[in-house]
Coordinates of C-alpha atoms and ligand atoms in Angstrom, one line a residue:
Chain A
M122 CA 185.3 199.3 144.9
G123 CA 183.0 202.4 145.0
Q124 CA 184.1 205.7 143.6
A125 CA 187.7 206.4 144.4
I126 CA 188.5 209.4 146.5
I127 CA 191.8 210.0 144.7
E128 CA 192.4 208.7 141.2
A129 CA 195.4 209.2 139.1
D130 CA 195.3 208.2 135.5
G131 CA 198.4 208.0 133.2
L132 CA 200.2 210.8 135.1
V133 CA 203.4 212.1 133.5
R134 CA 205.8 214.7 134.8
T135 CA 209.0 215.6 133.1
F136 CA 211.8 217.9 134.5
G137 CA 213.9 219.0 131.5
G138 CA 214.2 215.7 129.7
A139 CA 213.9 213.4 132.7
R140 CA 210.6 211.7 133.3
A141 CA 210.2 211.8 137.0
V142 CA 206.7 210.3 136.8
D143 CA 206.1 208.3 133.7
G144 CA 202.6 207.1 133.2
M145 CA 201.5 206.3 136.7
S146 CA 197.9 205.3 137.6
L147 CA 196.6 204.8 141.1
A148 CA 193.2 204.7 142.8
L149 CA 192.4 205.0 146.5
A150 CA 189.1 203.8 147.9
P151 CA 187.6 205.9 150.7
G152 CA 189.0 204.7 154.0
E153 CA 191.9 202.8 152.5
M154 CA 195.5 202.9 153.8
V155 CA 198.0 202.2 151.0
G156 CA 201.8 202.2 151.2
L157 CA 203.8 203.7 148.4
I158 CA 207.3 202.4 148.3
G159 CA 210.2 202.3 145.8
P160 CA 213.9 203.2 145.6
N161 CA 215.1 206.8 145.9
G162 CA 214.3 208.8 142.8
A163 CA 211.5 206.5 141.8
G164 CA 209.1 209.5 141.6
K165 CA 207.1 208.9 144.7
T166 CA 207.4 212.5 146.0
T167 CA 206.7 213.9 142.5
L168 CA 203.6 211.8 142.4
F169 CA 202.4 213.3 145.7
N170 CA 203.2 216.8 144.2
L171 CA 201.0 215.9 141.3
L172 CA 198.2 214.6 143.4
A173 CA 198.3 217.6 145.7
G174 CA 198.7 220.2 142.9
T175 CA 202.1 221.4 144.1
V176 CA 203.5 220.5 140.7
R177 CA 201.6 220.6 137.4
A178 CA 201.1 217.4 135.4
T179 CA 202.8 217.2 132.0
A180 CA 200.1 214.6 131.0
G181 CA 197.4 212.5 132.6
T182 CA 194.6 213.4 135.0
V183 CA 194.0 213.6 138.7
R184 CA 190.5 213.2 140.0
I185 CA 189.2 213.8 143.6
A186 CA 185.9 212.1 144.3
G187 CA 185.3 211.9 140.6
T188 CA 186.0 215.6 139.8
D189 CA 188.9 216.3 137.4
V190 CA 191.2 218.6 139.3
T191 CA 194.3 218.2 137.1
R192 CA 194.3 222.0 136.4
E193 CA 193.4 223.0 139.9
A194 CA 195.7 224.8 142.3
P195 CA 196.9 223.1 145.5
E196 CA 194.8 225.4 147.7
R197 CA 191.6 224.2 145.9
R198 CA 192.6 220.5 146.4
I199 CA 192.8 220.7 150.1
A200 CA 189.4 222.4 150.1
R201 CA 188.2 219.2 148.4
G202 CA 189.5 217.2 151.2
V203 CA 193.0 216.0 150.1
G204 CA 195.8 217.2 152.4
R205 CA 199.5 216.4 152.3
T206 CA 202.7 216.6 154.3
F207 CA 206.2 217.2 152.8
Q208 CA 209.1 214.8 152.7
I209 CA 211.3 217.6 153.9
P210 CA 209.1 219.4 156.5
R211 CA 208.2 222.9 155.7
P212 CA 207.3 224.6 159.0
F213 CA 206.7 228.3 159.1
A214 CA 210.0 228.6 161.0
E215 CA 209.6 232.0 162.6
M216 CA 206.0 231.5 163.7
T217 CA 205.2 229.7 166.9
V218 CA 204.2 226.0 166.9
L219 CA 200.7 227.0 167.9
E220 CA 200.4 229.6 165.1
N221 CA 201.8 227.1 162.6
V222 CA 198.9 224.8 163.4
L223 CA 196.3 227.6 163.5
T224 CA 197.4 228.6 160.0
G225 CA 195.9 225.2 158.9
A226 CA 192.4 226.3 159.9
P227 CA 190.4 226.5 156.7
S228 CA 188.7 229.7 155.5
Q229 CA 188.5 231.7 158.7
S230 CA 186.4 234.9 158.4
G231 CA 189.3 236.7 159.9
E232 CA 191.3 235.9 156.7
R233 CA 189.3 238.7 155.0
P234 CA 190.8 242.0 156.0
L235 CA 187.5 243.9 156.5
A236 CA 185.9 241.2 158.6
N237 CA 188.3 242.0 161.3
F238 CA 186.7 245.4 161.7
L239 CA 183.2 244.8 160.6
R240 CA 182.5 241.4 162.3
P241 CA 185.1 241.2 165.2
G242 CA 182.8 239.1 167.3
R243 CA 182.5 236.4 164.7
V244 CA 186.2 236.5 163.9
A245 CA 187.0 236.1 167.6
A246 CA 184.6 233.2 168.0
E247 CA 186.0 231.3 165.0
E248 CA 189.5 231.9 166.3
R249 CA 188.6 230.5 169.7
A250 CA 187.2 227.4 168.1
A251 CA 190.3 227.1 165.9
L252 CA 192.4 227.5 169.0
D253 CA 190.6 224.7 170.8
R254 CA 191.1 222.4 167.8
A255 CA 194.8 223.4 167.3
R256 CA 195.5 222.6 171.0
G257 CA 193.7 219.3 170.7
L258 CA 195.9 218.4 167.6
L259 CA 199.1 219.5 169.3
D260 CA 198.2 217.2 172.2
F261 CA 197.5 214.4 169.6
V262 CA 201.1 214.8 168.3
T263 CA 202.6 215.4 171.8
L264 CA 203.9 218.9 171.0
S265 CA 201.7 220.8 173.5
R266 CA 204.4 221.9 175.7
L267 CA 206.3 223.5 172.8
E268 CA 203.3 225.6 171.6
D269 CA 204.9 229.0 172.2
E270 CA 208.3 228.1 170.8
P271 CA 209.2 229.2 167.3
A272 CA 208.9 226.2 164.9
R273 CA 212.6 226.5 164.0
V274 CA 213.6 225.1 167.4
L275 CA 211.9 221.8 166.6
S276 CA 213.8 218.6 165.7
G277 CA 213.3 216.9 162.4
G278 CA 210.9 214.4 163.9
Q279 CA 209.0 217.1 165.7
R280 CA 208.6 219.1 162.5
K281 CA 207.1 216.0 160.9
L282 CA 204.6 215.9 163.7
L283 CA 203.9 219.6 163.5
E284 CA 203.1 219.3 159.8
L285 CA 200.7 216.5 160.5
A286 CA 198.9 218.5 163.1
R287 CA 198.8 221.5 160.8
V288 CA 197.2 219.7 157.9
L289 CA 194.7 218.0 160.2
M290 CA 193.3 221.4 161.0
A291 CA 191.5 221.2 157.7
D292 CA 190.0 217.8 158.6
P293 CA 191.0 216.3 155.3
K294 CA 189.2 213.1 154.1
A295 CA 192.4 211.9 152.6
I296 CA 196.1 212.5 153.6
L297 CA 199.2 212.0 151.7
L298 CA 202.1 211.4 154.1
D299 CA 205.6 211.6 152.6
E300 CA 208.0 209.6 154.8
P301 CA 206.3 210.6 158.1
A302 CA 208.8 208.5 160.1
A303 CA 212.0 209.7 158.5
G304 CA 214.3 211.2 161.1
V305 CA 211.9 210.3 163.9
N306 CA 213.7 208.6 166.8
P307 CA 212.6 205.0 167.8
T308 CA 210.4 206.1 170.8
L309 CA 208.6 208.7 168.6
L310 CA 208.3 206.1 165.8
E311 CA 205.7 204.1 167.8
L312 CA 203.8 207.3 168.4
V313 CA 203.7 208.1 164.7
I314 CA 202.6 204.6 163.8
D315 CA 199.8 204.8 166.4
R316 CA 198.7 208.2 165.2
I317 CA 198.5 207.2 161.6
R318 CA 196.5 204.1 162.6
T319 CA 194.1 206.4 164.5
L320 CA 193.7 208.7 161.5
N321 CA 192.8 205.8 159.3
A322 CA 190.5 204.4 162.0
E323 CA 188.6 207.7 162.0
G324 CA 187.8 207.0 158.4
R325 CA 190.5 209.0 156.6
T326 CA 192.1 207.6 153.5
V327 CA 195.9 207.4 153.9
L328 CA 198.6 207.2 151.2
L329 CA 201.9 206.6 152.9
I330 CA 205.4 206.9 151.4
E331 CA 207.7 205.0 153.7
H332 CA 211.1 203.2 153.5
N333 CA 210.6 201.4 156.7
M334 CA 209.1 198.1 155.4
D335 CA 208.3 196.9 158.8
M336 CA 206.2 200.0 159.4
V337 CA 204.5 199.6 156.0
A338 CA 203.7 196.0 156.7
R339 CA 202.2 196.9 160.1
L340 CA 200.0 199.7 158.7
C341 CA 199.0 198.8 155.1
S342 CA 197.3 195.8 153.6
R343 CA 198.0 197.1 150.1
V344 CA 201.4 198.3 148.8
V345 CA 202.2 200.0 145.5
V346 CA 205.8 199.8 144.3
M347 CA 207.2 202.6 142.1
A348 CA 210.4 202.5 140.1
A349 CA 211.6 204.8 137.4
G350 CA 208.3 206.8 137.5
R351 CA 206.0 203.8 137.0
R352 CA 204.2 201.2 138.9
L353 CA 206.4 198.2 139.2
A354 CA 204.3 196.0 141.5
E355 CA 201.3 196.0 143.7
G356 CA 199.9 193.6 146.4
N357 CA 200.1 192.8 150.1
P358 CA 203.4 193.8 151.8
A359 CA 204.7 190.2 152.2
D360 CA 204.2 189.3 148.5
V361 CA 205.6 192.5 147.3
A362 CA 208.7 192.1 149.5
R363 CA 209.4 188.7 147.9
D364 CA 208.8 190.0 144.3
P365 CA 212.1 189.5 142.3
A366 CA 211.4 192.6 140.2
V367 CA 211.0 194.7 143.4
I368 CA 214.2 193.3 144.9
A369 CA 216.0 194.0 141.7
A370 CA 214.8 197.6 141.6
Y371 CA 216.0 198.2 145.2
L372 CA 219.4 196.4 144.4
G373 CA 219.8 198.6 141.3
D374 CA 219.4 201.5 143.6
G375 CA 222.2 200.2 145.8
A376 CA 219.9 199.8 148.8
Chain B
M9 CA 208.7 281.1 170.8
I10 CA 205.6 281.0 168.6
D11 CA 207.9 280.6 165.6
L12 CA 209.6 277.6 167.2
F13 CA 206.3 276.0 167.9
G14 CA 205.1 276.8 164.4
Y15 CA 208.2 275.2 162.9
G16 CA 208.0 272.2 165.2
A17 CA 204.4 271.6 164.3
F18 CA 205.2 272.0 160.6
F19 CA 208.1 269.6 160.8
L20 CA 206.2 267.0 162.7
S21 CA 203.1 267.3 160.5
M22 CA 205.2 266.7 157.4
A23 CA 207.0 263.8 159.1
L24 CA 203.6 262.3 159.9
T25 CA 202.5 262.5 156.3
Y26 CA 205.6 260.5 155.4
A27 CA 204.8 258.1 158.2
I28 CA 201.5 257.3 156.5
I29 CA 203.3 256.5 153.2
C30 CA 205.7 254.4 155.2
L31 CA 202.9 252.5 156.9
G32 CA 201.5 251.7 153.5
L33 CA 204.9 250.5 152.2
N34 CA 205.3 248.4 155.4
V35 CA 202.1 246.5 154.5
Q36 CA 203.5 245.8 151.0
W37 CA 207.1 245.2 151.7
G38 CA 207.5 244.7 155.5
Q39 CA 204.7 242.3 155.9
T40 CA 204.3 240.8 152.4
G41 CA 207.6 241.2 150.7
L42 CA 206.2 243.0 147.7
F43 CA 208.8 245.2 146.1
N44 CA 207.2 248.5 145.1
V45 CA 209.6 250.9 143.5
G46 CA 206.9 253.3 142.3
V47 CA 205.7 254.6 145.7
A48 CA 205.7 258.2 144.4
G49 CA 203.2 257.3 141.7
F50 CA 200.6 255.9 144.1
V51 CA 201.1 258.9 146.4
A52 CA 200.5 261.2 143.5
I53 CA 197.3 259.4 142.4
G54 CA 195.9 260.0 145.9
A55 CA 197.1 263.7 146.0
Y56 CA 195.6 264.5 142.7
A57 CA 192.4 262.6 143.2
S58 CA 191.7 264.5 146.4
A59 CA 192.7 267.8 144.9
L60 CA 190.3 267.3 142.0
L61 CA 187.5 266.4 144.3
T62 CA 187.9 269.2 146.8
T63 CA 189.1 272.3 144.9
P64 CA 186.6 274.8 143.7
D65 CA 185.5 274.7 140.1
T66 CA 188.5 275.9 138.0
P67 CA 188.4 277.0 134.4
D68 CA 190.6 275.0 131.9
R69 CA 190.6 272.0 134.2
L70 CA 188.2 269.2 135.0
G71 CA 186.5 270.0 138.3
G72 CA 187.2 270.8 140.9
F73 CA 184.1 269.5 142.5
G74 CA 184.3 271.4 145.7
L75 CA 183.5 268.4 147.9
P76 CA 184.4 268.3 151.6
I77 CA 188.0 267.3 152.5
V78 CA 186.9 264.0 154.0
A79 CA 185.4 263.0 150.7
G80 CA 188.6 263.9 149.0
W81 CA 190.6 261.7 151.3
I82 CA 188.3 258.7 150.9
G83 CA 188.4 259.2 147.1
A84 CA 192.2 259.4 147.3
A85 CA 192.5 256.1 149.1
L86 CA 190.0 254.5 146.7
A87 CA 191.8 255.8 143.6
A88 CA 195.2 254.7 144.7
G89 CA 193.8 251.4 146.1
I90 CA 192.2 250.6 142.8
A91 CA 195.3 251.5 140.8
S92 CA 197.4 249.2 143.1
F93 CA 194.8 246.5 142.7
L94 CA 195.0 246.7 138.9
V95 CA 198.8 246.8 138.9
G96 CA 198.9 243.9 141.3
A97 CA 196.4 241.8 139.4
L98 CA 198.4 242.1 136.3
T99 CA 201.7 241.1 137.9
V100 CA 200.9 239.0 141.0
R101 CA 201.2 235.7 139.1
L102 CA 204.5 236.6 137.5
R103 CA 207.9 236.5 139.1
A104 CA 208.5 239.0 141.9
D105 CA 210.8 241.2 139.8
Y106 CA 208.0 242.0 137.4
L107 CA 206.2 243.8 140.2
A108 CA 209.2 246.0 140.6
I109 CA 209.3 246.8 136.9
A110 CA 205.5 247.4 136.7
T111 CA 205.5 249.7 139.7
F112 CA 208.4 251.7 138.3
G113 CA 206.5 251.9 135.1
V114 CA 203.4 253.2 136.9
A115 CA 205.4 255.9 138.6
V116 CA 206.9 257.0 135.3
M117 CA 203.5 256.9 133.6
V118 CA 201.8 258.9 136.4
Q119 CA 204.6 261.5 136.2
L120 CA 204.0 261.8 132.4
C121 CA 200.3 262.1 132.9
L122 CA 200.7 264.8 135.6
L123 CA 202.8 266.8 133.2
N124 CA 200.8 266.4 130.1
L125 CA 197.2 265.9 130.9
Q126 CA 196.8 269.6 131.6
G127 CA 193.0 269.5 131.6
L128 CA 193.0 267.0 134.5
T129 CA 196.2 267.8 136.4
G130 CA 197.0 271.4 135.6
G131 CA 200.3 270.3 134.0
P132 CA 203.7 271.3 135.3
F133 CA 202.2 274.0 137.5
G134 CA 200.1 271.6 139.4
I135 CA 197.0 272.4 141.4
G136 CA 196.8 275.2 143.9
F137 CA 194.2 276.4 146.4
I138 CA 193.7 272.9 147.8
P139 CA 191.4 273.5 150.8
R140 CA 193.3 273.2 154.1
P141 CA 191.7 271.5 157.1
F142 CA 190.6 273.9 159.8
A143 CA 191.0 276.8 157.3
A144 CA 188.6 278.9 159.5
T145 CA 191.3 279.1 162.2
A146 CA 194.0 280.3 159.9
T147 CA 194.0 283.7 161.4
N148 CA 195.4 282.1 164.6
P149 CA 198.6 280.4 163.2
A150 CA 199.4 278.6 166.4
L151 CA 195.9 277.1 166.7
F152 CA 195.8 276.3 163.0
A153 CA 199.2 274.5 163.1
A154 CA 198.2 272.6 166.3
L155 CA 194.8 271.5 164.9
N156 CA 196.5 270.2 161.7
L157 CA 199.1 268.4 163.7
A158 CA 196.4 266.9 165.8
L159 CA 194.5 265.7 162.8
L160 CA 197.6 264.0 161.3
L161 CA 198.4 262.5 164.6
A162 CA 194.9 261.1 164.8
V163 CA 195.1 259.7 161.2
V164 CA 198.5 258.0 162.0
A165 CA 197.2 256.7 165.3
A166 CA 194.1 255.2 163.7
L167 CA 196.1 253.7 160.9
Y168 CA 198.6 252.3 163.3
L169 CA 195.8 250.6 165.5
G170 CA 194.0 249.3 162.4
L171 CA 197.2 247.9 160.9
E172 CA 198.2 246.3 164.2
R173 CA 194.8 244.6 164.4
L174 CA 195.2 243.3 160.9
L175 CA 198.8 242.2 161.5
R176 CA 197.5 240.1 164.5
S177 CA 194.5 238.8 162.7
P178 CA 194.1 235.5 160.8
W179 CA 194.8 237.6 157.7
G180 CA 198.1 238.8 159.0
R181 CA 199.0 235.2 160.1
V182 CA 198.4 233.9 156.6
L183 CA 200.6 236.7 155.1
R184 CA 203.4 235.7 157.5
A185 CA 202.9 232.1 156.5
I186 CA 203.1 232.9 152.8
R187 CA 206.2 235.0 153.3
E188 CA 207.9 232.1 155.1
D189 CA 206.9 229.3 152.8
E190 CA 204.4 229.9 150.0
T191 CA 204.3 226.2 148.9
A192 CA 203.4 225.1 152.4
A193 CA 200.8 227.9 152.8
R194 CA 199.2 226.9 149.5
A195 CA 199.1 223.3 150.5
L196 CA 197.1 224.4 153.5
G197 CA 194.5 226.0 151.3
K198 CA 195.7 229.6 151.3
N199 CA 195.4 231.4 148.0
A200 CA 198.8 233.2 148.1
D201 CA 198.0 235.4 145.1
R202 CA 194.8 236.7 146.6
F203 CA 196.4 237.6 149.9
R204 CA 199.3 239.3 148.2
L205 CA 197.0 241.3 146.1
Q206 CA 194.9 242.4 149.1
A207 CA 198.1 243.5 150.9
F208 CA 199.3 245.4 147.8
A209 CA 195.9 247.2 147.4
I210 CA 195.7 248.1 151.1
G211 CA 199.2 249.4 151.1
G212 CA 198.5 251.4 147.9
A213 CA 195.3 252.9 149.3
I214 CA 197.2 254.1 152.4
M215 CA 199.8 255.7 150.2
G216 CA 197.0 257.5 148.3
L217 CA 195.6 258.7 151.6
A218 CA 199.0 260.0 152.5
G219 CA 199.3 261.9 149.2
A220 CA 195.9 263.6 150.0
A221 CA 196.9 264.4 153.5
Q222 CA 200.2 265.9 152.3
G223 CA 198.5 267.9 149.5
H224 CA 195.9 269.4 151.8
F225 CA 198.5 270.2 154.4
I226 CA 200.7 272.1 152.0
G227 CA 197.8 273.5 149.9
F228 CA 199.2 272.9 146.5
I229 CA 200.7 270.0 144.5
A230 CA 202.9 269.8 141.4
P231 CA 204.4 266.9 139.5
E232 CA 207.9 267.6 140.8
N233 CA 206.8 266.5 144.3
Y234 CA 206.3 262.9 143.0
Q235 CA 209.6 262.0 141.5
P236 CA 211.7 258.9 142.3
M237 CA 213.3 260.9 145.1
L238 CA 210.1 260.5 147.1
T239 CA 210.2 256.7 146.6
F240 CA 213.8 256.7 147.7
Q241 CA 213.1 258.7 150.8
V242 CA 210.2 256.5 151.9
W243 CA 212.3 253.3 151.4
A244 CA 215.1 254.9 153.5
M245 CA 212.5 255.7 156.2
L246 CA 211.1 252.2 156.3
I247 CA 214.5 250.5 156.3
A248 CA 215.9 252.8 158.9
G249 CA 212.9 252.5 161.2
G250 CA 212.6 248.7 160.9
S251 CA 210.8 247.0 158.0
G252 CA 208.0 244.8 159.2
N253 CA 207.4 246.9 162.3
N254 CA 204.6 249.5 162.2
R255 CA 206.1 251.6 165.0
G256 CA 209.4 251.4 163.2
A257 CA 207.8 252.7 160.0
I258 CA 206.6 255.8 161.9
L259 CA 209.8 256.3 163.8
G260 CA 211.9 255.9 160.6
A261 CA 209.8 258.6 158.8
I262 CA 210.4 261.1 161.6
V263 CA 214.2 260.4 161.8
V264 CA 214.8 260.4 158.1
W265 CA 212.6 263.4 157.5
G266 CA 214.6 265.1 160.3
L267 CA 217.9 264.4 158.6
W268 CA 216.4 265.7 155.4
A269 CA 214.9 268.8 156.8
F270 CA 217.9 269.8 158.9
S271 CA 220.4 269.2 156.1
A272 CA 219.0 272.2 154.2
P273 CA 220.1 274.9 156.7
A274 CA 223.3 273.0 157.2
I275 CA 224.1 273.2 153.5
A276 CA 223.1 276.8 153.4
A277 CA 225.6 277.5 156.2
L278 CA 228.5 275.5 154.9
F279 CA 228.6 276.3 151.2
P280 CA 228.9 279.6 149.4
P281 CA 225.7 280.7 147.6
D282 CA 227.0 279.9 144.1
Q283 CA 227.7 276.3 145.1
Q284 CA 224.5 275.6 147.0
A285 CA 222.5 274.2 144.1
R286 CA 225.1 271.5 143.6
A287 CA 225.6 270.9 147.3
A288 CA 221.9 270.1 147.5
A289 CA 222.8 266.7 146.1
L290 CA 224.7 266.1 149.3
R291 CA 221.3 265.8 151.1
I292 CA 220.7 262.5 149.2
V293 CA 224.2 261.4 150.2
L294 CA 223.4 262.3 153.8
I295 CA 220.3 260.1 153.9
G296 CA 222.3 257.3 152.4
V297 CA 225.1 257.7 154.9
G298 CA 222.6 258.0 157.8
L299 CA 220.9 254.9 156.7
C300 CA 224.2 253.0 156.5
A301 CA 225.1 254.2 160.0
I302 CA 221.8 253.0 161.4
L303 CA 222.0 249.6 159.7
L304 CA 225.6 249.2 160.9
I305 CA 224.5 249.6 164.5
R306 CA 221.1 248.1 164.2
P307 CA 221.0 245.8 161.2
R308 CA 217.2 245.3 161.3
G309 CA 216.5 249.0 161.7
L310 CA 215.8 251.1 164.8
L311 CA 212.9 248.9 165.7
G312 CA 213.3 245.5 164.1
E313 CA 210.4 243.2 163.3
T314 CA 209.2 241.4 166.5
R315 CA 207.5 238.0 166.6
T316 CA 203.8 238.7 166.1
V317 CA 201.1 236.4 167.4
S318 CA 197.4 236.5 166.9
R319 CA 195.6 238.9 169.1
H320 CA 193.1 236.2 169.8
L321 CA 195.7 234.0 171.6
P322 CA 196.1 234.2 175.3
K323 CA 199.3 236.0 176.3
A324 CA 202.2 233.6 176.3
K325 CA 203.4 232.6 179.7
P326 CA 206.7 234.2 180.6
K327 CA 209.7 231.9 180.2
P328 CA 211.1 230.5 183.4
Ligands
ADP479 N1 211.6 220.1 141.0 C1 212.4 219.2 140.4 N2 213.3 219.6 139.4 C2 214.1 218.7 138.7 N3 214.0 217.4 139.0 C3 213.2 216.9 139.9 C4 212.4 217.8 140.7 N4 211.6 217.0 141.6 C5 212.0 215.8 141.4 N5 213.0 215.7 140.4 C6 213.6 214.4 139.9 O1 212.6 213.5 139.7 C7 213.1 212.2 140.1 C8 212.1 211.6 141.1 O2 212.2 212.3 142.4 P1 211.3 212.1 143.6 O3 209.9 212.2 143.1 O4 211.7 213.0 144.7 O5 211.6 210.6 144.0 P2 211.3 209.8 145.3 O6 210.4 210.6 146.2 O7 210.7 208.5 144.9 O8 212.7 209.6 146.0 C9 214.5 212.4 140.7 O9 215.4 212.0 139.7 C10 214.5 213.9 141.0 O10 215.8 214.3 140.8
MG480 MG1 210.7 211.3 148.1

């Protein structure tokens, strides 16, 4: 394996006394699609928060393309090419669907107050380009006909798709998807699977948290299993599903 | 007739200076959710900066520098903008309530400085002989009043157009996104602290400009003009007019200033002379009651916030 695009080493995060992530290491090669599974409360979402910078690590390091970013803010990490979606979608509820996606456009000149007065032509041109891209992405996630609706009217599944389109505006090299199919109805599920496959085929690295083992098996050749904040097992989906330790972890969860 | 015009022009001009402060607070609070309880301090910084720059050389006091009025106004906006930037930079990373404490502290500190730094501020008596715009026409009171009103109208209109452009720019969009969900906005690469700081400094600069406009309109300034009462009035104006809406900020300033101005003759008529000083406190109550009445009928203010979309987007198709 060449240089990993994302590399976590000995990550720990405690909340009060509880160790949500407890010495987790993980490396993703460029272009890889990896499934991250494990019972509820295993620390998967917290691991995502640590990789994306949403939550600060108590110990351990995160590297993006070899650079130590452990102390870097989330806004810097997406600039380095690592984007993420949230398990519970976080749309900008009162903004339109289209504006939600436009917000994902990275470093527009128009984000500097003065540029809107001093360089209006350039701001408008960039905004037109962002608009074209946003429309294309809304089409990609089949939300085009809702573009003028406020995001709060979207269903849970549609919100997941909106978040996907929004983070893709930045054209990330790697995407962390936290349960992208949760709450998505069966017809939409096939669409989500297809879109994730497309993103990976475009060369993007994907780390996928998902409870639907069938979906994981269809998408990922490598699966990492977390339990109690640590890596419990790793391998191809079929082997992992047969691993007694994995089965025990899920049974312990009551699932 | 001429008196009625004169009073009308005076009333509207004063209301417009408050409208400018309100527009500044709307950038900070209405659009960004930054709780500034020291508005009066930033207005004072602008008023004094401009007075120092434009008054003729005065013994026992730094300056004045006798610069043109426009230089004073630019200096006022810069001074208040820089002060806001510094206050913001110190508190923006802390919890939101620290900004409230810090801004309140600034207002108190500014008040103390105004009173005690006599060599800079003239102390309790303030600064007089601040040059008035169009002073050459002062022999014709109607023309003088009309020109001053027109100038303030032009300033408010220019600010309104500029702020609307900002509100509908990518910058405004990011501010809305941060206000709705900071975690999501940061995950999309938006440095929330930087945007908030910009909004706070822009709002503060506008307040400073308002202080200068007010000072030059009245012709003299003193510390007692910049007490917490001013902050309270401006907040009442913004909430009554509709926080988050620039037109609401302007309308709220006119309505609340109207209540304030017309309560003075009402109290004079209703109370015996020996009670009038105490009855003056009723004016504050009146603003409070008026505000409650407006909010009961229109909870989001006279003109509530409307959904804003980027000015670069094509107009949305009307709903079938
Ligand atoms: N912000 C937080 N504050 C306190 N506890 C948290 C927080 N985030 C996660 N946890 C705890 O960390 C553990 C792991 O949670 P999480 O990472 O969401 O697991 P998963 O995504 O695998 O279901 C849980 O026990 C959860 O309650
Ligand atoms: Mg989770």
